[in-house]
């Protein structure tokens, strides 16, 4: 654009500040949201937590902890991938390596005097030999030398109140042993360790891990003068199938949750950021369309004195770019604040660790500004192209009276989008078996929103015809004027109410899709559980050998240990290879339905042994497999397997989409512990007597609890709540943006009617009568928006329910829906009535002559 055009645009913006405020606010808030997403995304690459136990090791060697995927985020393995112990010698032989030291890690729980677990289950046990890799220094006592010696980190010893020379009880799984505290260690700077550590003699920690032939990582100490990069490259070349970490990356090898956090945040921000860009473009386009609509008189005058359509279009584009640039740049600062709020909220719900830091650099800012300017540019083109093509006489006429018809292309596309949206919502759930059906149903809401945006004037006019007389039947003259106004200005009202309709549709669609899935998961878990008792642990988990002990209890018929993890499944979709993370469980198939009934649809779970797998209906549909087919999946630690499908079941939402033999899953988890053990009493046995016998059998295991069925179902409810909390946070941001956009456009549309209000008062209407007219008009706007927004959300919700539960009725909590309606009414009412009062402040004679 020329300097002259930009100067003209700037002067126009300065002269019509009120007309551009709405577009400025929409772009500013959009820039803030995109900036926040960008900062989170960049932080996954540039940020992390400081290395602790491996700080003295220049390099750390570990097994691959993610599956490489071209042009995408590498999906992480949720369990620790370990290395064979013989890799230690391989690394030690690499030139430049002074020592290769293995670290073996095991989950440990420290017990108080009454048997309760101190703190959380994050404490890890290590061999004393691994302390050469870190900065721990002996602050009291001596290193462990005997099999029952232990060294505690000073912060943990202080919390436990155990002095050097005292004794402490430690639980590994369900097994509890007493150790003598031979010493304490602390970090050099005196701060508390991120992950409390307990140090045993090396032989004892290998015994406790149960895998003497595996190590977690290998720390590498270099010879003097050896180059870190050169030795790292040499290790990669000499030792197969390893990952070499250096610098700040070493913390990713030390803390397993850090890599998972990075992967989670990357996927989350990419998906949410992409959706927000689309929503922002729609809102900015709608705001600009309303702004151009209010300037038709000015544009007609420009055309009448010789301006060409191209010049008018360029002028509007220049104005938009000026306003968009200001909004996009100024939105960066609140965007940084929003990223900090995101981080705090994610920490509060346990989605990311509390010490995960943000990296704030220039790249997210630049990307946000560019995306916002692209959105503003597209929005201005869509909003201005029709106004620029209008003949001056037609534009002057439309400035007074709206055109009676929509454009043929707009009408055609809008009409076609309605059956397309309905088909996308209902046909795939009826015809397809996998996740694609639910995804298609969710996306249908966007198609219907687009249809509403295109057909808004027609839909609004129809709703006014039907609802106007009924809503305003007691409003008298003010109701008649409100209905007539809504008919005559359907385009203006449609542009103002589109964000309100969009907010209602997206709020209902997102919230009630989550409630439908959550309710189905809870119902399926409750329906599947047949056991009389559930044995759980207050420590990191239940030791697998406990199941055999429980089988020997009198009156017990079936004992089913359950271990949980997540698997990574790869499959082909056309020519592309795709992947999915699925919640998985490992179980024993012996008389399974006595304790846990997954709802088998096809096949036989008794065949779940060895190299076999059972899949949920949704997972089998997504992977396009049937009985007898094989699937390619990676277990929790990344070990690849290709089991054969022996059963397909219904209750995947409540139990997990992948079910494997118990021993297969257990061997590939980080700590090799069960989540729970399900116990069924023998037929005819007294359940109370059996329960007492079970409690007596575990009386010597202070971390083991015998509970009823509610404990298992409650754990499922808590897991579902944790997973949905992040979605609720992001939806709150999305809906907050839409709420501000609603207020923005309604205020803009109402405040621009000051001449209309002045004319009504000059011909005899009182302030009270004008306000009564606006109240009647607001009723029409709110009720119409709620009705259309609800109708647009219903197909996607029905389709989602069909895909997930094979029922037509989604789970819609009445109070939640009333809350959405109440917020919509409050926003609409406050925006319209407040701006109407402000617009009526000038005296009518003065207001009627004020320029636009």
mmCIF file with all atom_site columns, N, CA, C and O in Angstrom, residues 106-153:
data_model
loop_
_atom_site.group_PDB
_atom_site.id
_atom_site.type_symbol
_atom_site.label_atom_id
_atom_site.label_alt_id
_atom_site.label_comp_id
_atom_site.label_asym_id
_atom_site.label_entity_id
_atom_site.label_seq_id
_atom_site.pdbx_PDB_ins_code
_atom_site.Cartn_x
_atom_site.Cartn_y
_atom_site.Cartn_z
_atom_site.occupancy
_atom_site.B_iso_or_equiv
_atom_site.pdbx_formal_charge
_atom_site.auth_seq_id
_atom_site.auth_comp_id
_atom_site.auth_asym_id
_atom_site.auth_atom_id
_atom_site.pdbx_PDB_model_num
ATOM 1   N N  . UNK A 1 106 ? 13.629 -46.899 41.404 1.00 0.00 ? 106 UNK A N  1
ATOM 2   C CA . UNK A 1 106 ? 12.482 -47.669 41.868 1.00 0.00 ? 106 UNK A CA 1
ATOM 3   C C  . UNK A 1 106 ? 11.587 -46.759 42.708 1.00 0.00 ? 106 UNK A C  1
ATOM 4   O O  . UNK A 1 106 ? 12.065 -45.875 43.417 1.00 0.00 ? 106 UNK A O  1
ATOM 5   N N  . UNK A 1 107 ? 10.269 -46.920 42.578 1.00 0.00 ? 107 UNK A N  1
ATOM 6   C CA . UNK A 1 107 ? 9.317  -46.126 43.357 1.00 0.00 ? 107 UNK A CA 1
ATOM 7   C C  . UNK A 1 107 ? 9.336  -46.560 44.810 1.00 0.00 ? 107 UNK A C  1
ATOM 8   O O  . UNK A 1 107 ? 9.222  -47.751 45.117 1.00 0.00 ? 107 UNK A O  1
ATOM 9   N N  . UNK A 1 108 ? 9.475  -45.600 45.711 1.00 0.00 ? 108 UNK A N  1
ATOM 10  C CA . UNK A 1 108 ? 9.572  -45.872 47.141 1.00 0.00 ? 108 UNK A CA 1
ATOM 11  C C  . UNK A 1 108 ? 8.592  -44.960 47.875 1.00 0.00 ? 108 UNK A C  1
ATOM 12  O O  . UNK A 1 108 ? 8.436  -43.792 47.516 1.00 0.00 ? 108 UNK A O  1
ATOM 13  N N  . UNK A 1 109 ? 7.947  -45.476 48.899 1.00 0.00 ? 109 UNK A N  1
ATOM 14  C CA . UNK A 1 109 ? 7.075  -44.676 49.757 1.00 0.00 ? 109 UNK A CA 1
ATOM 15  C C  . UNK A 1 109 ? 7.582  -44.756 51.186 1.00 0.00 ? 109 UNK A C  1
ATOM 16  O O  . UNK A 1 109 ? 7.840  -45.851 51.700 1.00 0.00 ? 109 UNK A O  1
ATOM 17  N N  . UNK A 1 110 ? 7.737  -43.602 51.811 1.00 0.00 ? 110 UNK A N  1
ATOM 18  C CA . UNK A 1 110 ? 8.185  -43.548 53.202 1.00 0.00 ? 110 UNK A CA 1
ATOM 19  C C  . UNK A 1 110 ? 6.953  -43.514 54.098 1.00 0.00 ? 110 UNK A C  1
ATOM 20  O O  . UNK A 1 110 ? 6.056  -42.690 53.898 1.00 0.00 ? 110 UNK A O  1
ATOM 21  N N  . UNK A 1 111 ? 6.905  -44.402 55.090 1.00 0.00 ? 111 UNK A N  1
ATOM 22  C CA . UNK A 1 111 ? 5.726  -44.549 55.940 1.00 0.00 ? 111 UNK A CA 1
ATOM 23  C C  . UNK A 1 111 ? 5.941  -43.867 57.284 1.00 0.00 ? 111 UNK A C  1
ATOM 24  O O  . UNK A 1 111 ? 7.039  -43.895 57.848 1.00 0.00 ? 111 UNK A O  1
ATOM 25  N N  . UNK A 1 112 ? 4.873  -43.251 57.783 1.00 0.00 ? 112 UNK A N  1
ATOM 26  C CA . UNK A 1 112 ? 4.902  -42.665 59.115 1.00 0.00 ? 112 UNK A CA 1
ATOM 27  C C  . UNK A 1 112 ? 4.665  -43.768 60.154 1.00 0.00 ? 112 UNK A C  1
ATOM 28  O O  . UNK A 1 112 ? 4.446  -44.938 59.807 1.00 0.00 ? 112 UNK A O  1
ATOM 29  N N  . UNK A 1 113 ? 4.682  -43.375 61.403 1.00 0.00 ? 113 UNK A N  1
ATOM 30  C CA . UNK A 1 113 ? 4.527  -44.362 62.480 1.00 0.00 ? 113 UNK A CA 1
ATOM 31  C C  . UNK A 1 113 ? 3.184  -45.083 62.415 1.00 0.00 ? 113 UNK A C  1
ATOM 32  O O  . UNK A 1 113 ? 3.081  -46.262 62.777 1.00 0.00 ? 113 UNK A O  1
ATOM 33  N N  . UNK A 1 114 ? 2.143  -44.392 61.950 1.00 0.00 ? 114 UNK A N  1
ATOM 34  C CA . UNK A 1 114 ? 0.828  -45.021 61.877 1.00 0.00 ? 114 UNK A CA 1
ATOM 35  C C  . UNK A 1 114 ? 0.578  -45.721 60.550 1.00 0.00 ? 114 UNK A C  1
ATOM 36  O O  . UNK A 1 114 ? -0.549 -46.130 60.262 1.00 0.00 ? 114 UNK A O  1
ATOM 37  N N  . UNK A 1 115 ? 1.591  -45.846 59.705 1.00 0.00 ? 115 UNK A N  1
ATOM 38  C CA . UNK A 1 115 ? 1.459  -46.580 58.449 1.00 0.00 ? 115 UNK A CA 1
ATOM 39  C C  . UNK A 1 115 ? 1.020  -45.751 57.269 1.00 0.00 ? 115 UNK A C  1
ATOM 40  O O  . UNK A 1 115 ? 0.857  -46.297 56.168 1.00 0.00 ? 115 UNK A O  1
ATOM 41  N N  . UNK A 1 116 ? 0.826  -44.456 57.449 1.00 0.00 ? 116 UNK A N  1
ATOM 42  C CA . UNK A 1 116 ? 0.421  -43.601 56.324 1.00 0.00 ? 116 UNK A CA 1
ATOM 43  C C  . UNK A 1 116 ? 1.645  -43.258 55.478 1.00 0.00 ? 116 UNK A C  1
ATOM 44  O O  . UNK A 1 116 ? 2.778  -43.220 55.965 1.00 0.00 ? 116 UNK A O  1
ATOM 45  N N  . UNK A 1 117 ? 1.387  -42.996 54.188 1.00 0.00 ? 117 UNK A N  1
ATOM 46  C CA . UNK A 1 117 ? 2.466  -42.618 53.278 1.00 0.00 ? 117 UNK A CA 1
ATOM 47  C C  . UNK A 1 117 ? 2.786  -41.149 53.492 1.00 0.00 ? 117 UNK A C  1
ATOM 48  O O  . UNK A 1 117 ? 1.895  -40.294 53.477 1.00 0.00 ? 117 UNK A O  1
ATOM 49  N N  . UNK A 1 118 ? 4.070  -40.837 53.685 1.00 0.00 ? 118 UNK A N  1
ATOM 50  C CA . UNK A 1 118 ? 4.498  -39.465 53.892 1.00 0.00 ? 118 UNK A CA 1
ATOM 51  C C  . UNK A 1 118 ? 4.547  -38.746 52.548 1.00 0.00 ? 118 UNK A C  1
ATOM 52  O O  . UNK A 1 118 ? 5.218  -39.189 51.620 1.00 0.00 ? 118 UNK A O  1
ATOM 53  N N  . UNK A 1 119 ? 3.832  -37.641 52.457 1.00 0.00 ? 119 UNK A N  1
ATOM 54  C CA . UNK A 1 119 ? 3.851  -36.866 51.217 1.00 0.00 ? 119 UNK A CA 1
ATOM 55  C C  . UNK A 1 119 ? 3.138  -37.603 50.105 1.00 0.00 ? 119 UNK A C  1
ATOM 56  O O  . UNK A 1 119 ? 2.066  -38.183 50.295 1.00 0.00 ? 119 UNK A O  1
ATOM 57  N N  . UNK A 1 120 ? 3.762  -37.600 48.913 1.00 0.00 ? 120 UNK A N  1
ATOM 58  C CA . UNK A 1 120 ? 3.161  -38.252 47.767 1.00 0.00 ? 120 UNK A CA 1
ATOM 59  C C  . UNK A 1 120 ? 4.008  -39.463 47.367 1.00 0.00 ? 120 UNK A C  1
ATOM 60  O O  . UNK A 1 120 ? 4.937  -39.852 48.059 1.00 0.00 ? 120 UNK A O  1
ATOM 61  N N  . UNK A 1 121 ? 3.664  -40.024 46.229 1.00 0.00 ? 121 UNK A N  1
ATOM 62  C CA . UNK A 1 121 ? 4.359  -41.229 45.768 1.00 0.00 ? 121 UNK A CA 1
ATOM 63  C C  . UNK A 1 121 ? 5.475  -40.905 44.788 1.00 0.00 ? 121 UNK A C  1
ATOM 64  O O  . UNK A 1 121 ? 5.873  -41.737 43.995 1.00 0.00 ? 121 UNK A O  1
ATOM 65  N N  . UNK A 1 122 ? 6.011  -39.666 44.824 1.00 0.00 ? 122 UNK A N  1
ATOM 66  C CA . UNK A 1 122 ? 7.026  -39.256 43.860 1.00 0.00 ? 122 UNK A CA 1
ATOM 67  C C  . UNK A 1 122 ? 8.433  -39.642 44.272 1.00 0.00 ? 122 UNK A C  1
ATOM 68  O O  . UNK A 1 122 ? 9.372  -39.473 43.510 1.00 0.00 ? 122 UNK A O  1
ATOM 69  N N  . UNK A 1 123 ? 8.635  -40.127 45.490 1.00 0.00 ? 123 UNK A N  1
ATOM 70  C CA . UNK A 1 123 ? 9.972  -40.478 45.957 1.00 0.00 ? 123 UNK A CA 1
ATOM 71  C C  . UNK A 1 123 ? 10.523 -41.649 45.146 1.00 0.00 ? 123 UNK A C  1
ATOM 72  O O  . UNK A 1 123 ? 9.815  -42.612 44.867 1.00 0.00 ? 123 UNK A O  1
ATOM 73  N N  . UNK A 1 124 ? 11.813 -41.548 44.786 1.00 0.00 ? 124 UNK A N  1
ATOM 74  C CA . UNK A 1 124 ? 12.461 -42.603 44.006 1.00 0.00 ? 124 UNK A CA 1
ATOM 75  C C  . UNK A 1 124 ? 13.691 -43.106 44.756 1.00 0.00 ? 124 UNK A C  1
ATOM 76  O O  . UNK A 1 124 ? 14.427 -42.347 45.389 1.00 0.00 ? 124 UNK A O  1
ATOM 77  N N  . UNK A 1 125 ? 13.909 -44.409 44.680 1.00 0.00 ? 125 UNK A N  1
ATOM 78  C CA . UNK A 1 125 ? 15.091 -45.021 45.255 1.00 0.00 ? 125 UNK A CA 1
ATOM 79  C C  . UNK A 1 125 ? 16.159 -45.233 44.194 1.00 0.00 ? 125 UNK A C  1
ATOM 80  O O  . UNK A 1 125 ? 15.845 -45.584 43.046 1.00 0.00 ? 125 UNK A O  1
ATOM 81  N N  . UNK A 1 126 ? 17.433 -45.024 44.563 1.00 0.00 ? 126 UNK A N  1
ATOM 82  C CA . UNK A 1 126 ? 18.552 -45.151 43.636 1.00 0.00 ? 126 UNK A CA 1
ATOM 83  C C  . UNK A 1 126 ? 19.701 -45.866 44.334 1.00 0.00 ? 126 UNK A C  1
ATOM 84  O O  . UNK A 1 126 ? 19.755 -45.977 45.562 1.00 0.00 ? 126 UNK A O  1
ATOM 85  N N  . UNK A 1 127 ? 20.652 -46.331 43.523 1.00 0.00 ? 127 UNK A N  1
ATOM 86  C CA . UNK A 1 127 ? 21.866 -46.922 44.072 1.00 0.00 ? 127 UNK A CA 1
ATOM 87  C C  . UNK A 1 127 ? 22.856 -45.835 44.489 1.00 0.00 ? 127 UNK A C  1
ATOM 88  O O  . UNK A 1 127 ? 22.961 -44.794 43.832 1.00 0.00 ? 127 UNK A O  1
ATOM 89  N N  . UNK A 1 128 ? 23.597 -46.098 45.565 1.00 0.00 ? 128 UNK A N  1
ATOM 90  C CA . UNK A 1 128 ? 24.539 -45.079 46.047 1.00 0.00 ? 128 UNK A CA 1
ATOM 91  C C  . UNK A 1 128 ? 25.607 -44.769 45.003 1.00 0.00 ? 128 UNK A C  1
ATOM 92  O O  . UNK A 1 128 ? 26.100 -43.643 44.921 1.00 0.00 ? 128 UNK A O  1
ATOM 93  N N  . UNK A 1 129 ? 25.941 -45.721 44.177 1.00 0.00 ? 129 UNK A N  1
ATOM 94  C CA . UNK A 1 129 ? 26.962 -45.485 43.166 1.00 0.00 ? 129 UNK A CA 1
ATOM 95  C C  . UNK A 1 129 ? 26.595 -44.391 42.187 1.00 0.00 ? 129 UNK A C  1
ATOM 96  O O  . UNK A 1 129 ? 27.479 -43.776 41.571 1.00 0.00 ? 129 UNK A O  1
ATOM 97  N N  . UNK A 1 130 ? 25.289 -44.112 42.022 1.00 0.00 ? 130 UNK A N  1
ATOM 98  C CA . UNK A 1 130 ? 24.867 -43.087 41.061 1.00 0.00 ? 130 UNK A CA 1
ATOM 99  C C  . UNK A 1 130 ? 25.041 -41.674 41.589 1.00 0.00 ? 130 UNK A C  1
ATOM 100 O O  . UNK A 1 130 ? 24.851 -40.712 40.842 1.00 0.00 ? 130 UNK A O  1
ATOM 101 N N  . UNK A 1 131 ? 25.425 -41.515 42.867 1.00 0.00 ? 131 UNK A N  1
ATOM 102 C CA . UNK A 1 131 ? 25.561 -40.162 43.410 1.00 0.00 ? 131 UNK A CA 1
ATOM 103 C C  . UNK A 1 131 ? 26.732 -39.417 42.785 1.00 0.00 ? 131 UNK A C  1
ATOM 104 O O  . UNK A 1 131 ? 26.797 -38.186 42.874 1.00 0.00 ? 131 UNK A O  1
ATOM 105 N N  . UNK A 1 132 ? 27.677 -40.120 42.132 1.00 0.00 ? 132 UNK A N  1
ATOM 106 C CA . UNK A 1 132 ? 28.787 -39.425 41.463 1.00 0.00 ? 132 UNK A CA 1
ATOM 107 C C  . UNK A 1 132 ? 28.294 -38.626 40.269 1.00 0.00 ? 132 UNK A C  1
ATOM 108 O O  . UNK A 1 132 ? 29.018 -37.762 39.753 1.00 0.00 ? 132 UNK A O  1
ATOM 109 N N  . UNK A 1 133 ? 27.064 -38.906 39.809 1.00 0.00 ? 133 UNK A N  1
ATOM 110 C CA . UNK A 1 133 ? 26.519 -38.193 38.649 1.00 0.00 ? 133 UNK A CA 1
ATOM 111 C C  . UNK A 1 133 ? 25.910 -36.852 39.044 1.00 0.00 ? 133 UNK A C  1
ATOM 112 O O  . UNK A 1 133 ? 25.597 -36.042 38.162 1.00 0.00 ? 133 UNK A O  1
ATOM 113 N N  . UNK A 1 134 ? 25.692 -36.630 40.333 1.00 0.00 ? 134 UNK A N  1
ATOM 114 C CA . UNK A 1 134 ? 24.956 -35.436 40.745 1.00 0.00 ? 134 UNK A CA 1
ATOM 115 C C  . UNK A 1 134 ? 25.694 -34.626 41.776 1.00 0.00 ? 134 UNK A C  1
ATOM 116 O O  . UNK A 1 134 ? 26.796 -34.971 42.213 1.00 0.00 ? 134 UNK A O  1
ATOM 117 N N  . UNK A 1 135 ? 25.064 -33.563 42.218 1.00 0.00 ? 135 UNK A N  1
ATOM 118 C CA . UNK A 1 135 ? 25.717 -32.636 43.138 1.00 0.00 ? 135 UNK A CA 1
ATOM 119 C C  . UNK A 1 135 ? 25.432 -32.915 44.605 1.00 0.00 ? 135 UNK A C  1
ATOM 120 O O  . UNK A 1 135 ? 25.714 -32.076 45.455 1.00 0.00 ? 135 UNK A O  1
ATOM 121 N N  . UNK A 1 136 ? 24.849 -34.094 44.920 1.00 0.00 ? 136 UNK A N  1
ATOM 122 C CA . UNK A 1 136 ? 24.544 -34.361 46.322 1.00 0.00 ? 136 UNK A CA 1
ATOM 123 C C  . UNK A 1 136 ? 25.836 -34.421 47.144 1.00 0.00 ? 136 UNK A C  1
ATOM 124 O O  . UNK A 1 136 ? 26.837 -35.015 46.730 1.00 0.00 ? 136 UNK A O  1
ATOM 125 N N  . UNK A 1 137 ? 25.787 -33.824 48.308 1.00 0.00 ? 137 UNK A N  1
ATOM 126 C CA . UNK A 1 137 ? 26.918 -33.887 49.236 1.00 0.00 ? 137 UNK A CA 1
ATOM 127 C C  . UNK A 1 137 ? 26.437 -34.466 50.564 1.00 0.00 ? 137 UNK A C  1
ATOM 128 O O  . UNK A 1 137 ? 25.305 -34.227 50.989 1.00 0.00 ? 137 UNK A O  1
ATOM 129 N N  . UNK A 1 138 ? 27.306 -35.246 51.204 1.00 0.00 ? 138 UNK A N  1
ATOM 130 C CA . UNK A 1 138 ? 26.957 -35.852 52.484 1.00 0.00 ? 138 UNK A CA 1
ATOM 131 C C  . UNK A 1 138 ? 26.934 -34.775 53.564 1.00 0.00 ? 138 UNK A C  1
ATOM 132 O O  . UNK A 1 138 ? 27.944 -34.142 53.856 1.00 0.00 ? 138 UNK A O  1
ATOM 133 N N  . UNK A 1 139 ? 25.761 -34.536 54.122 1.00 0.00 ? 139 UNK A N  1
ATOM 134 C CA . UNK A 1 139 ? 25.619 -33.500 55.155 1.00 0.00 ? 139 UNK A CA 1
ATOM 135 C C  . UNK A 1 139 ? 25.675 -34.081 56.555 1.00 0.00 ? 139 UNK A C  1
ATOM 136 O O  . UNK A 1 139 ? 25.906 -33.347 57.523 1.00 0.00 ? 139 UNK A O  1
ATOM 137 N N  . UNK A 1 140 ? 25.455 -35.371 56.691 1.00 0.00 ? 140 UNK A N  1
ATOM 138 C CA . UNK A 1 140 ? 25.518 -36.015 58.000 1.00 0.00 ? 140 UNK A CA 1
ATOM 139 C C  . UNK A 1 140 ? 25.652 -37.518 57.794 1.00 0.00 ? 140 UNK A C  1
ATOM 140 O O  . UNK A 1 140 ? 25.164 -38.069 56.799 1.00 0.00 ? 140 UNK A O  1
ATOM 141 N N  . UNK A 1 141 ? 26.334 -38.195 58.748 1.00 0.00 ? 141 UNK A N  1
ATOM 142 C CA . UNK A 1 141 ? 26.425 -39.643 58.694 1.00 0.00 ? 141 UNK A CA 1
ATOM 143 C C  . UNK A 1 141 ? 27.423 -40.138 57.669 1.00 0.00 ? 141 UNK A C  1
ATOM 144 O O  . UNK A 1 141 ? 28.396 -39.474 57.313 1.00 0.00 ? 141 UNK A O  1
ATOM 145 N N  . UNK A 1 142 ? 27.128 -41.328 57.126 1.00 0.00 ? 142 UNK A N  1
ATOM 146 C CA . UNK A 1 142 ? 28.039 -42.006 56.201 1.00 0.00 ? 142 UNK A CA 1
ATOM 147 C C  . UNK A 1 142 ? 27.236 -42.659 55.082 1.00 0.00 ? 142 UNK A C  1
ATOM 148 O O  . UNK A 1 142 ? 26.017 -42.798 55.168 1.00 0.00 ? 142 UNK A O  1
ATOM 149 N N  . UNK A 1 143 ? 27.896 -43.076 53.982 1.00 0.00 ? 143 UNK A N  1
ATOM 150 C CA . UNK A 1 143 ? 27.196 -43.768 52.898 1.00 0.00 ? 143 UNK A CA 1
ATOM 151 C C  . UNK A 1 143 ? 26.652 -45.115 53.365 1.00 0.00 ? 143 UNK A C  1
ATOM 152 O O  . UNK A 1 143 ? 27.106 -45.675 54.377 1.00 0.00 ? 143 UNK A O  1
ATOM 153 N N  . UNK A 1 144 ? 25.682 -45.668 52.634 1.00 0.00 ? 144 UNK A N  1
ATOM 154 C CA . UNK A 1 144 ? 25.141 -46.993 53.003 1.00 0.00 ? 144 UNK A CA 1
ATOM 155 C C  . UNK A 1 144 ? 26.165 -48.087 52.683 1.00 0.00 ? 144 UNK A C  1
ATOM 156 O O  . UNK A 1 144 ? 26.807 -48.061 51.629 1.00 0.00 ? 144 UNK A O  1
ATOM 157 N N  . UNK A 1 145 ? 26.315 -49.014 53.593 1.00 0.00 ? 145 UNK A N  1
ATOM 158 C CA . UNK A 1 145 ? 27.239 -50.135 53.368 1.00 0.00 ? 145 UNK A CA 1
ATOM 159 C C  . UNK A 1 145 ? 26.546 -51.479 53.542 1.00 0.00 ? 145 UNK A C  1
ATOM 160 O O  . UNK A 1 145 ? 26.916 -52.452 52.901 1.00 0.00 ? 145 UNK A O  1
ATOM 161 N N  . UNK A 1 146 ? 25.540 -51.547 54.381 1.00 0.00 ? 146 UNK A N  1
ATOM 162 C CA . UNK A 1 146 ? 24.826 -52.800 54.626 1.00 0.00 ? 146 UNK A CA 1
ATOM 163 C C  . UNK A 1 146 ? 23.558 -52.854 53.786 1.00 0.00 ? 146 UNK A C  1
ATOM 164 O O  . UNK A 1 146 ? 23.079 -51.850 53.265 1.00 0.00 ? 146 UNK A O  1
ATOM 165 N N  . UNK A 1 147 ? 23.010 -54.065 53.693 1.00 0.00 ? 147 UNK A N  1
ATOM 166 C CA . UNK A 1 147 ? 21.825 -54.283 52.860 1.00 0.00 ? 147 UNK A CA 1
ATOM 167 C C  . UNK A 1 147 ? 20.620 -53.517 53.383 1.00 0.00 ? 147 UNK A C  1
ATOM 168 O O  . UNK A 1 147 ? 19.704 -53.202 52.629 1.00 0.00 ? 147 UNK A O  1
ATOM 169 N N  . UNK A 1 148 ? 20.594 -53.245 54.700 1.00 0.00 ? 148 UNK A N  1
ATOM 170 C CA . UNK A 1 148 ? 19.456 -52.538 55.281 1.00 0.00 ? 148 UNK A CA 1
ATOM 171 C C  . UNK A 1 148 ? 19.804 -51.095 55.625 1.00 0.00 ? 148 UNK A C  1
ATOM 172 O O  . UNK A 1 148 ? 19.114 -50.467 56.424 1.00 0.00 ? 148 UNK A O  1
ATOM 173 N N  . UNK A 1 149 ? 20.877 -50.561 55.019 1.00 0.00 ? 149 UNK A N  1
ATOM 174 C CA . UNK A 1 149 ? 21.205 -49.152 55.195 1.00 0.00 ? 149 UNK A CA 1
ATOM 175 C C  . UNK A 1 149 ? 20.497 -48.313 54.138 1.00 0.00 ? 149 UNK A C  1
ATOM 176 O O  . UNK A 1 149 ? 20.247 -48.772 53.012 1.00 0.00 ? 149 UNK A O  1
ATOM 177 N N  . UNK A 1 150 ? 20.215 -47.065 54.485 1.00 0.00 ? 150 UNK A N  1
ATOM 178 C CA . UNK A 1 150 ? 19.605 -46.145 53.531 1.00 0.00 ? 150 UNK A CA 1
ATOM 179 C C  . UNK A 1 150 ? 20.078 -44.731 53.855 1.00 0.00 ? 150 UNK A C  1
ATOM 180 O O  . UNK A 1 150 ? 20.324 -44.397 55.021 1.00 0.00 ? 150 UNK A O  1
ATOM 181 N N  . UNK A 1 151 ? 20.246 -43.927 52.792 1.00 0.00 ? 151 UNK A N  1
ATOM 182 C CA . UNK A 1 151 ? 20.576 -42.517 52.948 1.00 0.00 ? 151 UNK A CA 1
ATOM 183 C C  . UNK A 1 151 ? 19.409 -41.713 52.393 1.00 0.00 ? 151 UNK A C  1
ATOM 184 O O  . UNK A 1 151 ? 18.957 -41.947 51.261 1.00 0.00 ? 151 UNK A O  1
ATOM 185 N N  . UNK A 1 152 ? 18.912 -40.764 53.177 1.00 0.00 ? 152 UNK A N  1
ATOM 186 C CA . UNK A 1 152 ? 17.776 -39.939 52.761 1.00 0.00 ? 152 UNK A CA 1
ATOM 187 C C  . UNK A 1 152 ? 18.259 -38.564 52.334 1.00 0.00 ? 152 UNK A C  1
ATOM 188 O O  . UNK A 1 152 ? 19.271 -38.065 52.839 1.00 0.00 ? 152 UNK A O  1
ATOM 189 N N  . UNK A 1 153 ? 17.509 -37.977 51.432 1.00 0.00 ? 153 UNK A N  1
ATOM 190 C CA . UNK A 1 153 ? 17.819 -36.569 51.158 1.00 0.00 ? 153 UNK A CA 1
ATOM 191 C C  . UNK A 1 153 ? 17.321 -35.764 52.355 1.00 0.00 ? 153 UNK A C  1
ATOM 192 O O  . UNK A 1 153 ? 16.359 -36.126 53.027 1.00 0.00 ? 153 UNK A O  1
#
